[in-house]
CSV table of C-alpha atoms in Angstrom, one decimal:
chain,number,residue,atom,x,y,z
A,849,MET,CA,-22.5,88.4,23.0
A,850,PRO,CA,-22.5,86.8,26.5
A,851,LYS,CA,-19.2,86.4,28.3
A,852,MET,CA,-17.9,82.9,29.2
A,853,PRO,CA,-17.7,82.3,32.9
A,854,LYS,CA,-14.1,82.3,34.2
A,855,VAL,CA,-12.8,78.9,35.4
A,856,PRO,CA,-11.2,79.1,38.8
A,857,LYS,CA,-7.4,78.7,38.7
A,858,GLY,CA,-7.5,75.9,41.3
A,859,ALA,CA,-10.0,73.9,39.1
A,860,ALA,CA,-7.8,74.4,36.0
A,861,ARG,CA,-4.8,73.2,37.8
A,862,ALA,CA,-6.6,70.1,39.1
A,863,GLY,CA,-7.8,69.3,35.6
A,864,SER,CA,-4.4,69.7,34.1
A,865,PHE,CA,-3.0,67.4,36.9
A,866,LEU,CA,-5.6,64.8,36.3
A,867,GLY,CA,-4.9,64.8,32.5
A,868,LYS,CA,-1.1,64.4,33.1
A,869,LEU,CA,-1.8,61.6,35.6
A,870,ALA,CA,-4.0,59.8,33.1
A,871,ILE,CA,-1.4,60.1,30.4
A,872,GLY,CA,1.3,58.9,32.8
A,873,LEU,CA,-0.8,55.9,33.9
A,874,GLY,CA,-1.5,55.0,30.3
A,875,ALA,CA,2.1,55.2,29.4
A,876,ALA,CA,3.0,53.1,32.5
A,877,GLY,CA,0.3,50.6,31.6
A,878,THR,CA,1.6,50.3,28.1
A,879,LEU,CA,5.2,49.9,29.3
A,880,ILE,CA,4.1,47.2,31.8
A,881,TYR,CA,2.1,45.4,29.0
A,882,GLN,CA,5.1,45.5,26.7
A,883,SER,CA,7.4,44.3,29.4
A,884,LEU,CA,5.4,41.0,29.8
A,885,TYR,CA,5.0,38.1,27.5
A,886,THR,CA,3.3,34.7,27.8
A,887,VAL,CA,4.5,31.3,26.6
A,888,GLU,CA,1.5,29.0,25.9
A,889,PRO,CA,1.5,25.3,26.8
A,890,GLY,CA,3.4,23.2,24.3
A,891,HIS,CA,5.7,26.1,23.4
A,892,ALA,CA,9.1,27.3,24.5
A,893,SER,CA,10.9,30.6,24.0
A,894,VAL,CA,14.3,32.3,24.0
A,895,THR,CA,14.8,36.1,24.0
A,896,PHE,CA,16.7,38.2,21.6
A,897,ASN,CA,18.7,41.2,23.0
A,898,ARG,CA,19.9,43.9,20.7
A,899,ILE,CA,23.2,44.0,22.5
A,900,THR,CA,24.0,40.4,23.4
A,901,GLY,CA,21.9,38.5,20.7
A,902,VAL,CA,19.9,35.4,21.3
A,903,SER,CA,20.0,34.1,24.9
A,904,ASP,CA,20.9,30.5,25.9
A,905,THR,CA,18.1,30.4,28.4
A,906,VAL,CA,15.0,28.4,27.3
A,907,ARG,CA,11.7,29.2,29.0
A,908,GLY,CA,8.7,27.0,29.1
A,909,GLU,CA,5.1,27.9,29.6
A,910,GLY,CA,4.4,30.9,31.8
A,911,THR,CA,4.6,34.7,31.9
A,912,TYR,CA,7.9,36.5,31.9
A,913,ILE,CA,9.4,40.1,32.0
A,914,LEU,CA,11.6,41.7,29.4
A,915,ILE,CA,12.9,45.1,28.6
A,916,PRO,CA,10.8,46.7,25.8
A,917,TRP,CA,12.6,47.7,22.6
A,918,LEU,CA,15.8,46.2,23.9
A,919,MET,CA,14.5,42.6,24.1
A,920,TRP,CA,11.7,40.5,22.5
A,921,PRO,CA,10.7,36.9,22.7
A,922,ILE,CA,11.2,34.2,20.1
A,923,ILE,CA,8.5,31.5,20.7
A,924,PHE,CA,8.7,28.0,19.2
A,925,ASP,CA,6.1,25.3,19.0
A,926,VAL,CA,7.8,22.3,20.5
A,927,ARG,CA,4.8,19.9,20.2
A,928,THR,CA,5.1,16.8,18.0
A,929,ARG,CA,3.6,17.6,14.6
A,930,PRO,CA,2.8,15.4,11.6
A,931,LYS,CA,4.2,16.0,8.2
A,932,GLN,CA,3.9,14.0,5.0
A,933,ILE,CA,6.6,14.4,2.3
A,934,THR,CA,6.6,12.8,-1.2
A,935,SER,CA,10.0,11.9,-2.8
A,936,ARG,CA,10.7,10.6,-6.3
A,937,SER,CA,13.7,8.2,-6.5
A,938,GLY,CA,15.3,5.7,-8.9
A,939,THR,CA,15.7,2.0,-8.1
A,940,LYS,CA,18.8,-0.1,-8.8
A,941,ASP,CA,17.2,-1.4,-12.0
A,942,LEU,CA,16.5,2.2,-13.1
A,943,GLN,CA,12.7,2.3,-12.3
A,944,MET,CA,11.3,5.5,-11.0
A,945,VAL,CA,9.2,5.2,-7.8
A,946,SER,CA,7.3,7.8,-5.8
A,947,LEU,CA,7.4,7.3,-2.0
A,948,SER,CA,5.2,9.1,0.6
A,949,ILE,CA,6.9,9.4,4.0
A,950,ARG,CA,4.9,10.4,7.1
A,951,ILE,CA,7.0,12.0,9.9
A,952,LEU,CA,6.2,13.0,13.5
A,953,SER,CA,8.8,15.6,14.5
A,954,ARG,CA,9.6,18.2,17.0
A,955,PRO,CA,12.5,20.6,17.7
A,956,ASP,CA,14.9,19.8,20.5
A,957,SER,CA,13.9,22.4,23.1
A,958,ARG,CA,17.4,22.4,24.6
A,959,SER,CA,18.8,23.7,21.3
A,960,LEU,CA,16.4,26.4,20.4
A,961,LYS,CA,19.1,29.1,20.2
A,962,THR,CA,21.1,27.0,17.6
A,963,ILE,CA,17.9,26.2,15.7
A,964,TYR,CA,16.9,29.8,15.4
A,965,GLU,CA,20.3,31.0,14.4
A,966,LYS,CA,20.8,28.3,11.7
A,967,LEU,CA,17.3,27.5,10.5
A,968,GLY,CA,14.8,30.0,11.9
A,969,GLN,CA,11.4,29.2,13.3
A,970,ALA,CA,10.3,27.3,10.1
A,971,HIS,CA,12.9,24.7,10.8
A,972,ASP,CA,10.9,21.7,9.7
A,973,GLU,CA,10.0,23.3,6.3
A,974,VAL,CA,13.7,23.9,5.7
A,975,VAL,CA,15.2,20.6,6.8
A,976,LEU,CA,12.7,17.8,6.4
A,977,PRO,CA,12.1,17.9,2.6
A,978,SER,CA,15.8,18.0,2.0
A,979,ILE,CA,16.8,15.1,4.2
A,980,VAL,CA,13.8,13.0,3.2
A,981,ASN,CA,14.7,13.4,-0.5
A,982,GLU,CA,18.4,12.6,0.1
A,983,THR,CA,17.6,9.6,2.3
A,984,CYS,CA,15.0,8.1,0.0
A,985,LYS,CA,17.4,8.3,-3.0
A,986,GLU,CA,20.1,6.7,-0.9
A,987,VAL,CA,18.0,3.8,0.3
A,988,VAL,CA,15.9,3.1,-2.8
A,989,ALA,CA,19.0,2.9,-5.0
A,990,LYS,CA,20.0,-0.3,-3.0
A,991,PHE,CA,17.0,-2.2,-4.2
A,992,ASP,CA,15.4,-3.1,-7.5
A,993,ALA,CA,11.7,-2.6,-8.1
A,994,GLN,CA,10.7,-6.2,-7.2
A,995,GLN,CA,12.6,-6.0,-3.9
A,996,LEU,CA,10.9,-2.7,-3.0
A,997,LEU,CA,7.6,-4.5,-3.1
A,998,SER,CA,8.7,-7.7,-1.4
A,999,LYS,CA,10.9,-6.0,1.2
A,1000,ARG,CA,8.8,-2.9,1.9
A,1001,GLN,CA,9.0,-3.2,5.7
A,1002,LEU,CA,12.8,-3.4,5.5
A,1003,VAL,CA,12.9,-0.4,3.2
A,1004,SER,CA,10.7,1.6,5.7
A,1005,LEU,CA,13.0,0.7,8.6
A,1006,MET,CA,16.1,1.7,6.7
A,1007,ILE,CA,14.6,5.1,5.8
A,1008,ALA,CA,13.5,5.7,9.4
A,1009,ASP,CA,16.9,4.9,10.9
A,1010,ARG,CA,18.7,7.0,8.4
A,1011,LEU,CA,16.3,10.0,8.7
A,1012,LYS,CA,16.5,10.0,12.5
A,1013,GLU,CA,20.3,10.0,12.3
A,1014,ARG,CA,20.3,12.9,9.8
A,1015,ALA,CA,17.8,14.9,11.8
A,1016,GLN,CA,20.0,14.9,14.9
A,1017,ASN,CA,22.5,17.0,13.0
A,1018,PHE,CA,19.9,19.7,12.8
A,1019,ASN,CA,18.6,19.3,16.4
A,1020,LEU,CA,15.3,17.8,15.3
A,1021,ILE,CA,13.8,14.8,17.0
A,1022,LEU,CA,11.8,12.4,14.8
A,1023,GLU,CA,9.3,10.5,17.0
A,1024,ASP,CA,8.1,8.3,14.2
A,1025,VAL,CA,8.9,7.7,10.5
A,1026,ALA,CA,6.7,5.5,8.2
A,1027,LEU,CA,6.5,4.6,4.6
A,1028,VAL,CA,2.8,5.1,3.8
A,1029,ASP,CA,2.7,4.8,0.1
A,1030,LEU,CA,4.9,3.4,-2.7
A,1031,ASP,CA,3.9,4.1,-6.3
A,1032,PHE,CA,5.6,3.2,-9.5
A,1033,THR,CA,5.3,4.9,-12.9
A,1034,ARG,CA,2.4,4.0,-15.3
A,1035,GLU,CA,4.8,2.2,-17.6
A,1036,PHE,CA,6.1,0.0,-14.9
A,1037,ARG,CA,2.6,-0.9,-13.6
A,1038,ARG,CA,1.6,-1.8,-17.2
A,1039,ALA,CA,4.7,-4.0,-17.5
A,1040,VAL,CA,3.8,-5.7,-14.3
A,1041,GLU,CA,0.3,-6.3,-15.5
A,1042,GLU,CA,1.5,-7.7,-18.8
A,1043,LYS,CA,3.9,-10.0,-16.9
A,1044,LYS,CA,1.0,-11.3,-14.8
A,1045,VAL,CA,-1.1,-11.9,-17.9
A,1046,ALA,CA,1.8,-13.7,-19.5
A,1047,GLN,CA,2.3,-15.9,-16.4
A,1048,GLN,CA,-1.4,-16.7,-16.3
A,1049,GLU,CA,-1.4,-17.6,-20.0
A,1050,ALA,CA,1.7,-19.8,-19.4
A,1051,GLN,CA,-0.1,-21.5,-16.5
A,1052,ARG,CA,-3.1,-22.1,-18.7
A,1053,ALA,CA,-1.0,-23.5,-21.5
A,1054,ALA,CA,0.7,-25.8,-19.0
A,1055,TYR,CA,-2.7,-26.9,-17.8
A,1056,LEU,CA,-3.9,-27.6,-21.3
A,1057,VAL,CA,-0.7,-29.7,-22.0
A,1058,THR,CA,-1.2,-31.7,-18.8
A,1059,ARG,CA,-4.9,-32.2,-19.7
A,1060,ALA,CA,-4.0,-33.3,-23.2
A,1061,LYS,CA,-1.5,-35.8,-21.8
A,1062,GLN,CA,-4.1,-37.1,-19.3
A,1063,GLU,CA,-6.7,-37.5,-22.1
A,1064,LYS,CA,-4.1,-39.3,-24.3
A,1065,GLU,CA,-3.3,-41.7,-21.4
A,1066,GLY,CA,-7.0,-42.2,-20.9
A,1067,LYS,CA,-7.6,-43.1,-24.5
A,1068,ILE,CA,-4.7,-45.5,-24.4
A,1069,ILE,CA,-6.1,-47.1,-21.3
A,1070,GLN,CA,-9.5,-47.3,-23.0
A,1071,ALA,CA,-8.0,-48.8,-26.1
A,1072,GLU,CA,-6.1,-51.4,-24.1
A,1073,ALA,CA,-9.2,-52.2,-22.2
A,1074,ARG,CA,-11.2,-52.5,-25.4
A,1075,ALA,CA,-8.5,-54.8,-26.9
A,1076,LYS,CA,-8.5,-56.9,-23.8
A,1077,GLU,CA,-12.3,-57.0,-24.0
A,1078,ILE,CA,-12.2,-58.2,-27.6
A,1079,GLU,CA,-9.7,-60.8,-26.8
A,1080,LEU,CA,-11.8,-62.1,-23.9
A,1081,ILE,CA,-14.9,-62.1,-26.1
A,1082,GLY,CA,-13.1,-64.0,-28.8
A,1083,LYS,CA,-12.0,-66.6,-26.2
A,1084,ALA,CA,-15.5,-66.8,-24.8
A,1085,ILE,CA,-17.0,-67.4,-28.3
A,1086,LYS,CA,-14.5,-70.1,-29.0
A,1087,LYS,CA,-15.2,-71.7,-25.7
A,1088,ASP,CA,-19.0,-71.4,-25.6
A,1089,PRO,CA,-21.1,-70.4,-28.7
A,1090,GLY,CA,-24.0,-69.5,-26.4
A,1091,PHE,CA,-22.1,-66.3,-25.5
A,1092,VAL,CA,-23.0,-64.8,-28.9
A,1093,ARG,CA,-26.7,-65.6,-28.2
A,1094,LEU,CA,-26.5,-63.8,-24.9
A,1095,ARG,CA,-25.0,-60.7,-26.4
A,1096,ARG,CA,-27.6,-60.7,-29.2
A,1097,ILE,CA,-30.4,-60.9,-26.6
A,1098,GLU,CA,-28.8,-58.0,-24.7
A,1099,ALA,CA,-28.5,-55.9,-27.9
A,1100,ALA,CA,-32.2,-56.7,-28.8
A,1101,ALA,CA,-33.3,-55.6,-25.4
A,1102,ASP,CA,-31.4,-52.3,-25.8
A,1103,ILE,CA,-33.0,-51.7,-29.2
A,1104,ALA,CA,-36.5,-52.5,-28.0
A,1105,ASN,CA,-36.1,-50.2,-25.0
A,1106,THR,CA,-34.9,-47.3,-27.2
A,1107,VAL,CA,-37.6,-47.7,-29.8
A,1108,SER,CA,-40.3,-48.0,-27.2
A,1109,LYS,CA,-39.5,-44.5,-26.0
A,1110,GLY,CA,-40.2,-43.0,-29.4
A,1111,ALA,CA,-43.5,-41.4,-30.5
A,1112,ASN,CA,-43.8,-43.6,-33.6
A,1113,LYS,CA,-45.0,-47.2,-33.5
A,1114,MET,CA,-42.8,-49.7,-35.2
A,1115,TYR,CA,-42.9,-53.4,-35.9
A,1116,LEU,CA,-39.7,-55.3,-35.1
A,1117,ASP,CA,-39.1,-58.8,-36.3
A,1118,SER,CA,-36.4,-61.1,-35.2
A,1119,GLU,CA,-34.0,-59.9,-37.9
A,1120,SER,CA,-34.5,-56.2,-36.7
A,1121,LEU,CA,-33.8,-57.3,-33.1
A,1122,MET,CA,-30.8,-59.4,-34.2
A,1123,LEU,CA,-32.6,-62.5,-32.7
A,1124,ASN,CA,-32.1,-64.8,-35.7
A,1125,LEU,CA,-30.8,-67.5,-33.5
A,1126,GLU,CA,-30.8,-70.1,-36.2
A,1127,GLY,CA,-28.3,-68.0,-38.1
A,1128,VAL,CA,-26.3,-67.7,-35.0
A,1129,ASP,CA,-26.3,-71.4,-34.6
A,1130,ARG,CA,-25.1,-71.8,-38.2
A,1131,ASP,CA,-22.4,-69.1,-37.7
A,1132,THR,CA,-21.1,-70.6,-34.5
A,1133,SER,CA,-21.2,-74.2,-35.7
A,1134,TYR,CA,-19.4,-73.3,-39.0
A,1135,GLY,CA,-16.2,-75.2,-39.3
A,1136,LYS,CA,-17.2,-77.8,-36.7
A,1137,LYS,CA,-17.1,-81.5,-37.7
């Protein structure tokens, strides 16, 4: 079995030194890497120290140094973020209504230490649903269902003002609050629809009554006009018997015109056409001396 060549002592020492150097450099690199942390744009941080706790110093975007194991960063997203929360509340007239509130919020970067100690990094998840529900119940209870619909803008402003005031107690800044949806229960919507139908039926009934009155007045006017016409005709006959002849001639012309448009041919004598003027003369001269 061949013997392994002996490694010179100098080379062995050099190799051992290089190995220890590489390990040292690696440890130093790891230490340096762990001693640095970066805060991205739109974020801010505070540091936690195992001895002193959370620091008061708030740091914005950039790269910072800390002591590994003893300290570590707590990074917050301080950008304005949207959130939509649905709350179910009761109106003054005991109707249940569902409100959807859209909120644009961000933490107060000057109070990150307090926020972390009391609420943690999920501050909006902890605070916003609670204060939205309480505020909606408080505001909605001041209105009845009809007022919520007619005064929706006022309700939205009242909720926004109250929420902003409540959020300040938790070091949260609400950039915008808006009431985006307002929905009643199915029973209430059905009642509203039935009310609208009833109103439409009442309007239709009122229209029919008005129309009947107008038709009645029209018939009365027509009857009065007919009576006046008969009176005038009677006076005309007494005054001039030739008026009856004229009316008979007009009636005969109407009969002839109507019959001429038919498909059948007919023979009309003076009796059919009401043109027996001799009889008219006898009728009109009856009673004269």
